[in-house]
CSV table of C-alpha atoms and ligand atoms in Angstrom, one decimal:
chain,number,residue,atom,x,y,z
A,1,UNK,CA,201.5,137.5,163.6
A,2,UNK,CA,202.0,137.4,159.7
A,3,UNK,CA,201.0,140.9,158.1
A,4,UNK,CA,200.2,140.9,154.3
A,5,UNK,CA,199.1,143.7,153.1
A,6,UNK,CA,195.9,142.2,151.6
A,7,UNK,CA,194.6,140.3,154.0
A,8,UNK,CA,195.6,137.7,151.8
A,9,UNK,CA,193.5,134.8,151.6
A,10,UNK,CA,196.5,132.4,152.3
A,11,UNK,CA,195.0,130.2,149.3
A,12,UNK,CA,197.0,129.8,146.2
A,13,UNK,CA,194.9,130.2,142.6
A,14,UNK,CA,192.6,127.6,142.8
A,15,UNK,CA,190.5,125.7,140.4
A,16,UNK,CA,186.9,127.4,140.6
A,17,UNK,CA,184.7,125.0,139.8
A,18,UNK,CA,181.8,126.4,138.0
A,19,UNK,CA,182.6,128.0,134.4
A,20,UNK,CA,181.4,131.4,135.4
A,21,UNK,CA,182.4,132.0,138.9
A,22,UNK,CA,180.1,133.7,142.0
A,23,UNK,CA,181.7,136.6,143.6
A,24,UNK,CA,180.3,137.6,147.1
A,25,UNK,CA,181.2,141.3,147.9
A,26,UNK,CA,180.5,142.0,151.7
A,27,UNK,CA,180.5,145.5,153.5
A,28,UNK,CA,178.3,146.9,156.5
A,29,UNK,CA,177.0,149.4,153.8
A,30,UNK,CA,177.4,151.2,150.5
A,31,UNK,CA,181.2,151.5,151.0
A,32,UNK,CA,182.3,148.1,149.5
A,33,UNK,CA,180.8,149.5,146.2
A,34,UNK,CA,183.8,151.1,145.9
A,35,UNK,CA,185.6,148.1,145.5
A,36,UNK,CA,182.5,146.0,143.9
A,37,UNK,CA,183.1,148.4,140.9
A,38,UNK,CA,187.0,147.3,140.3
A,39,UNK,CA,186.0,143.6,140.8
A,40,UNK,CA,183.4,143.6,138.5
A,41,UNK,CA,186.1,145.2,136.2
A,42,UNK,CA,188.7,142.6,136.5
A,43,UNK,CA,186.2,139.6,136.5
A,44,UNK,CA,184.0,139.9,133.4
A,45,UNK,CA,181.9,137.5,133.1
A,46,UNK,CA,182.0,136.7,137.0
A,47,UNK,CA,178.6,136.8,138.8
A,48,UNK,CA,178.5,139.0,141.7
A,49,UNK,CA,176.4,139.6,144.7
A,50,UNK,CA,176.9,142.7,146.4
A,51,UNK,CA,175.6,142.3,150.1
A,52,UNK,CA,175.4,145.4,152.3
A,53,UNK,CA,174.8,144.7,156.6
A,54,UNK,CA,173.2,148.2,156.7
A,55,UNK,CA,171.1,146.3,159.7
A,56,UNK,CA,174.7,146.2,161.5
A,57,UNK,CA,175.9,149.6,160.2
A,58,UNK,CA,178.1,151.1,161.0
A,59,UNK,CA,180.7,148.7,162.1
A,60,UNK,CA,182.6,151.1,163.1
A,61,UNK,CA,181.0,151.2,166.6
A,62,UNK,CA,180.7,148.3,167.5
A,63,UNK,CA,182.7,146.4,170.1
A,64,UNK,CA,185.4,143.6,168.7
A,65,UNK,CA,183.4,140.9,169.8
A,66,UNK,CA,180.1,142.0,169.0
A,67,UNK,CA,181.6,142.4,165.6
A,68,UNK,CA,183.2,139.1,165.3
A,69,UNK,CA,179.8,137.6,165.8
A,70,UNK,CA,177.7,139.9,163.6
A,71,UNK,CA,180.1,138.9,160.4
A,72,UNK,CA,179.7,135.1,161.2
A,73,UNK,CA,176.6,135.3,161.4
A,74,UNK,CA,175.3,137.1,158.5
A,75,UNK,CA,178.3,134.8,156.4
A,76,UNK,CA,176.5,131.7,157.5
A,77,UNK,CA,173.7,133.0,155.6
A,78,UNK,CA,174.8,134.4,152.5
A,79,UNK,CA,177.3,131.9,152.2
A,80,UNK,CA,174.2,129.3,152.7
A,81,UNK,CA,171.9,131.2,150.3
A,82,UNK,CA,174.5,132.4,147.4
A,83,UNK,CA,177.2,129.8,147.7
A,84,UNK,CA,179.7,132.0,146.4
A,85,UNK,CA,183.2,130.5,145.1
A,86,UNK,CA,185.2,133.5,146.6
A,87,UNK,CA,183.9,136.9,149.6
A,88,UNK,CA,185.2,140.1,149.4
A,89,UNK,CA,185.3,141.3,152.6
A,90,UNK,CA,185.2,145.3,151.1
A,91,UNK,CA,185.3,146.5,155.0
A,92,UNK,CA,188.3,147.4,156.8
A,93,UNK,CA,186.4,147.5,160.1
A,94,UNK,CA,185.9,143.7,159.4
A,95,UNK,CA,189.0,142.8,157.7
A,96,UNK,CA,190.7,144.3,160.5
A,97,UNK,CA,189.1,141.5,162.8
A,98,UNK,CA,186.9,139.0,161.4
A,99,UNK,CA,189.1,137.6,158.7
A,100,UNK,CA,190.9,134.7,160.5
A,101,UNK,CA,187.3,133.5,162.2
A,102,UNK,CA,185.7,133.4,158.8
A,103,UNK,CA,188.7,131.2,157.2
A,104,UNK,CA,188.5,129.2,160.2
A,105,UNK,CA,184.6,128.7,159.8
A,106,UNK,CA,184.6,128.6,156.0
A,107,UNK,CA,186.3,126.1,153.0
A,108,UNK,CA,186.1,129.3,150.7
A,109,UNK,CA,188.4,131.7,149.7
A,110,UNK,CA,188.2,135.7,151.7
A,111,UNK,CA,189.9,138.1,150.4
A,112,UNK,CA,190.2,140.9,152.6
A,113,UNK,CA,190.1,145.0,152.6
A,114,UNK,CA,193.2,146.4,154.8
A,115,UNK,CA,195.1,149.9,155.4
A,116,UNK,CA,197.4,150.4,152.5
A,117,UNK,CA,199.8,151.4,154.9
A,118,UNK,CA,203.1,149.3,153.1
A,119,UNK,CA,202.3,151.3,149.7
A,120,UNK,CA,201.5,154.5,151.6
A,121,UNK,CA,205.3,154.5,153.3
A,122,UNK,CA,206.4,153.2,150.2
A,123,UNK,CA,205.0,156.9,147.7
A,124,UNK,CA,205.5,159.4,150.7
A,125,UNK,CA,208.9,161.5,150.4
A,126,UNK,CA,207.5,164.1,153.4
A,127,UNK,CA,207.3,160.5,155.9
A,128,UNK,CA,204.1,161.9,157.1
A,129,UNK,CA,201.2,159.6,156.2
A,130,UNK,CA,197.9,159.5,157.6
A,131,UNK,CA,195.7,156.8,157.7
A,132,UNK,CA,192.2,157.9,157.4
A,133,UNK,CA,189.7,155.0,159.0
A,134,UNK,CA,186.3,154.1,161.4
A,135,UNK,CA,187.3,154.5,165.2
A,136,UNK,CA,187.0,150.5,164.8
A,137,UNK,CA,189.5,150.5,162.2
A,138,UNK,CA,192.7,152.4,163.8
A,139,UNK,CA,191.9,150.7,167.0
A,140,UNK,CA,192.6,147.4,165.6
A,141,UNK,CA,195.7,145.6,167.0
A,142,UNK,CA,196.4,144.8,163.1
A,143,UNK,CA,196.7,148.3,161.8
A,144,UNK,CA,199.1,148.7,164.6
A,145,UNK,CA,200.7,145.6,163.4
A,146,UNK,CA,200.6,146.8,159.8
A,147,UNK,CA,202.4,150.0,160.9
A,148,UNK,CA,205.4,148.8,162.9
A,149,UNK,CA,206.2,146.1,160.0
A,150,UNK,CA,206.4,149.0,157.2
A,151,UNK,CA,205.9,152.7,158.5
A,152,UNK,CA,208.4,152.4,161.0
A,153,UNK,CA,210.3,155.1,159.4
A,154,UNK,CA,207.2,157.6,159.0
A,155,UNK,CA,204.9,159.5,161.2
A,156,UNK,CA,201.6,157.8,161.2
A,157,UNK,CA,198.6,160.2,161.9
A,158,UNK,CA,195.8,157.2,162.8
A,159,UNK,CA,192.6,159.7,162.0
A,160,UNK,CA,188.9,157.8,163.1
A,161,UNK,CA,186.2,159.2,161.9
A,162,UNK,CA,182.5,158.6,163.5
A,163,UNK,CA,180.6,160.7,160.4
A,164,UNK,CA,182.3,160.3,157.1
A,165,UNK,CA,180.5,156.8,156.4
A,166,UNK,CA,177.5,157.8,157.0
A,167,UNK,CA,177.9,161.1,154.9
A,168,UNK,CA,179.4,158.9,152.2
A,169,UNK,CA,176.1,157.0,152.8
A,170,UNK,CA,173.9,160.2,152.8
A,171,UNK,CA,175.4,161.2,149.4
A,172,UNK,CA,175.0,157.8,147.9
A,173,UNK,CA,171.2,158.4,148.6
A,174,UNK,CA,171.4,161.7,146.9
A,175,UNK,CA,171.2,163.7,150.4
A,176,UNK,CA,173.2,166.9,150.5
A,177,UNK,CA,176.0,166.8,152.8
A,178,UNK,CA,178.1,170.0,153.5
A,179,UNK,CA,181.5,170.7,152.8
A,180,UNK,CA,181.9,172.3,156.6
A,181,UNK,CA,181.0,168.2,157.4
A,182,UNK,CA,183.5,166.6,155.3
A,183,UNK,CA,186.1,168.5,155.8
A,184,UNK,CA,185.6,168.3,159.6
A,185,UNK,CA,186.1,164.7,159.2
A,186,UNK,CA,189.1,165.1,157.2
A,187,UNK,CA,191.1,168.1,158.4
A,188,UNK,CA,192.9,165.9,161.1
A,189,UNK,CA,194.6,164.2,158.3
A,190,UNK,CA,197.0,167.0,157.5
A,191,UNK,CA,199.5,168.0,159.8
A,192,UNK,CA,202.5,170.2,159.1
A,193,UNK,CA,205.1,170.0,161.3
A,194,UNK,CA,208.9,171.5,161.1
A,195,UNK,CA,208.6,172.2,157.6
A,196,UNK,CA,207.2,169.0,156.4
A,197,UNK,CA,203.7,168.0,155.8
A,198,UNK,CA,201.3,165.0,155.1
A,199,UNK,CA,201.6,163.8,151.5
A,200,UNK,CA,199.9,160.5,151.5
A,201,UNK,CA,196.7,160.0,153.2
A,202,UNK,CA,195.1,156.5,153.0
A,203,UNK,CA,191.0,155.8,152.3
A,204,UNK,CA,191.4,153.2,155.0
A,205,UNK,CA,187.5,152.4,155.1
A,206,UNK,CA,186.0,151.4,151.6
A,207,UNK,CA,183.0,154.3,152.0
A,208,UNK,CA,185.5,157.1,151.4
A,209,UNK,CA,186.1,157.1,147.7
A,210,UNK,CA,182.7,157.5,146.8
A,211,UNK,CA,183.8,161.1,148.4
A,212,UNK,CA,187.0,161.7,147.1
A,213,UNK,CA,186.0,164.1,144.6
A,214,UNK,CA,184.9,166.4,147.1
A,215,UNK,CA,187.9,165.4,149.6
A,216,UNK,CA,190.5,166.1,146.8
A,217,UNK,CA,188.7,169.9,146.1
A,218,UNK,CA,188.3,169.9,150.6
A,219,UNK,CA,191.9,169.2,151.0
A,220,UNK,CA,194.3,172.4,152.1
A,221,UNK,CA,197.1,170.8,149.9
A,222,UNK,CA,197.4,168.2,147.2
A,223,UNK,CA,198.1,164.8,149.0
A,224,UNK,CA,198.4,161.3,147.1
A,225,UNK,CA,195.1,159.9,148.3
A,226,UNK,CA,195.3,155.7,148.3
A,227,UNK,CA,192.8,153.3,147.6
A,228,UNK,CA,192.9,149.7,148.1
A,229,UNK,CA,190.6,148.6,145.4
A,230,UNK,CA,192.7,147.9,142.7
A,231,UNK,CA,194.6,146.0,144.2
A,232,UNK,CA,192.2,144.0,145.7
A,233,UNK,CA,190.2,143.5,142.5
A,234,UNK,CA,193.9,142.3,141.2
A,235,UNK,CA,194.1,139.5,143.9
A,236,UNK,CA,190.4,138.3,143.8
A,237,UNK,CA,191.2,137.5,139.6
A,238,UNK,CA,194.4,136.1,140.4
A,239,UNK,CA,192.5,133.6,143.0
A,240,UNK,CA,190.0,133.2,140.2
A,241,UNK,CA,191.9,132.5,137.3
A,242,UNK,CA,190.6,134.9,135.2
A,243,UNK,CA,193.1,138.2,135.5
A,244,UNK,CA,193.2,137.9,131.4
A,245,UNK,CA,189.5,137.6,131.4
A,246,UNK,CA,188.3,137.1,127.3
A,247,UNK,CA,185.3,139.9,127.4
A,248,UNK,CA,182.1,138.6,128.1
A,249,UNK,CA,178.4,140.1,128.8
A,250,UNK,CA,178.1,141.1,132.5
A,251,UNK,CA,175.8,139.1,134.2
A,252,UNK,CA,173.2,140.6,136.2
A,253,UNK,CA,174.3,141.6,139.3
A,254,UNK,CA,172.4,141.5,142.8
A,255,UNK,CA,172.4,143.2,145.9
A,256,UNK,CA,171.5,142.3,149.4
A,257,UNK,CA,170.3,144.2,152.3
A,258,UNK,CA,170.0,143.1,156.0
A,259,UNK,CA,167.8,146.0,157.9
A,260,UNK,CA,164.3,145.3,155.3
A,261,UNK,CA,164.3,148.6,155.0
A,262,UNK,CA,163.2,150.0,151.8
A,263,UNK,CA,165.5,151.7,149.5
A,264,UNK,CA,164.9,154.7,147.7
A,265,UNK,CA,164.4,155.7,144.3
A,266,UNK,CA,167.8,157.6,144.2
A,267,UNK,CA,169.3,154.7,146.0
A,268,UNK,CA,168.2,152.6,143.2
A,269,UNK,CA,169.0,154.6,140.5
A,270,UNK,CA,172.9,154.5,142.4
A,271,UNK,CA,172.6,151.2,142.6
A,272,UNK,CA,172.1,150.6,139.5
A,273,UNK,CA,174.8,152.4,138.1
A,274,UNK,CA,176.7,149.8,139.4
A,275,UNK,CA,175.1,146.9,137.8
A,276,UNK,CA,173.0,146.4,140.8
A,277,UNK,CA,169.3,146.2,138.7
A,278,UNK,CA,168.4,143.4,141.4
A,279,UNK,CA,167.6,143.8,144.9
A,280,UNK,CA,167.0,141.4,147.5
A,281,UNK,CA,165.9,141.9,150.9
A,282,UNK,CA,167.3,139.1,153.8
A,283,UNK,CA,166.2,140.5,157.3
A,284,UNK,CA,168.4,139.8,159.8
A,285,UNK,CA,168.0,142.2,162.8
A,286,UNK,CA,170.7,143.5,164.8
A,287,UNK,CA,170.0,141.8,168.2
A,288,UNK,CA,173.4,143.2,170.3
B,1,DGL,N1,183.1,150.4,154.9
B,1,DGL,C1,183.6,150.0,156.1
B,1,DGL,C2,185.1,150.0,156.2
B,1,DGL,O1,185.7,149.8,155.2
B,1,DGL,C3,183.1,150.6,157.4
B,1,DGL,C4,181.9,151.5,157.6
B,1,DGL,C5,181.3,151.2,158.9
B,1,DGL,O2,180.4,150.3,158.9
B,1,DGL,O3,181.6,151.8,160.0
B,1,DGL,O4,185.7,150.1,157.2
């Protein structure tokens, strides 16, 4: 199997056809605002829908199959209601997986949210890198993949955590989470062995840098902490044509949830701190 690093789409820039074009960014949750926020960045002018699966979350537990068939499913819709001209697929649990089903299924371009293993063997100088992800995520035959084609040289801690999305969630809501919780979740990351120590430690699941602040004071050392988004946000303009994009008033975004659950008003308020004023509700029940 071809690695790249991005999950590339395997599509070359391609003539959007509408002047202003739609953006679907795709997550299980609130983690893929992480990377909405760098996309919106790099792609004035684009509109955006930010849908969240919160009836599927988190991804992280469920089976591969089960998964598959979740992602497909839920595309088919937004895809059918938004008609987007590109998806962001700001999950790694999904990216990990789904991405060559949905290419096969649909005619538009995915870009795809993957460990950033290749530039994490690339910045450590200890060779001890840890890859911080869902259990879904470091299970995945293509993280394995990832990490025999460019960390060969290193030693790869693969760290899954079952809580830090959903505290990553809980904060989002404006719910106090602990720091005995996080760092729980994180202390796995950094080993020290015969003198050397982690030094890079990748945020392999797009709901851990709406922590890293904390995670950064949490840490026992100073680490290089890497994000995917901006490189992602770089790709999706490139595909798009508009990576010099002229400034231009940002549209009003919108954001779709799958449980019909109703959001709260610091939700909201989060929400719309990200351009997310708008918020539409598409019920689609978790049935496996
Ligand atoms: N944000 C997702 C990721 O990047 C996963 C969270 C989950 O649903 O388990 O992997």
């Amino acid at each position: 199997m071809q690695v790249d690093l991005l999950a590339g789409t395997g599509h070359r820039p391609f003539a959007c056809p509408r002047p202003r074009p739609a953006i679907l960014v795709f997550d299980s949750g609130l983690g893929g605002l992480s990377v909405l926020s760098r996309t919106t960045a790099a792609c004035a002018g684009a509109d955006i829908v930010y849908a969240a699966d919160d009836a599927g979350f988190p991804y992280g537990r469920l089976s591969e199959d089960a998964l598959v068939a979740r992602v497909l499913a839920v595309m088919e819709r937004l895809v059918a209601r938004f008609h987007p001209d590109l998806v962001v697929i700001a999950c790694n649990t999904a990216s990990t997986l789904v991405l060559p089903a949905l290419r096969a299924r649909f005619a538009i371009p995915f870009v795809g949210t993957v460990p950033a293993i290749k530039p994490a063997a690339a910045a450590t100088l200890s060779g001890m890198i840890s890859v911080l992800a869902t259990p879904g995520t470091v299970a995945r035959d293509y993280t394995r993949e990832l990490i025999e084609a460019y960390a060969g040289h290193c030693e790869v801690a693969l760290v899954g955590s079952t809580r830090l999305a959903g505290l990553a969630e809980q904060a989002l809501r404006g719910e106090p989470v602990d720091d005995a919780a996080l760092m729980a979740e994180i202390a796995p990351c950094f080993i020290e062995a015969a003198g050397r120590r982690t030094d890079v430690v990748t945020l392999s699941c797009t709901h851990y840098p709406l922590l890293l602040e904390r995670m950064r004071r949490l840490a026992p050392w100073p680490v290089a902490w890497l994000d995917p988004a901006p490189a992602i946000a770089r790709r999706v303009a490139q595909l798009l044509g508009t990576a010099d994009p002229a400034p231009a008033p940002c549209p009003e975004a919108v954001a779709v949830f799958t449980s019909g659950a109703g959001l709260s008003g610091p939700l909201r308020i989060a929400l719309a701190a990200y351009g997310l004023a708008r918020i539409a509700i598409e019920p689609m029940p978790l049935t496996n």
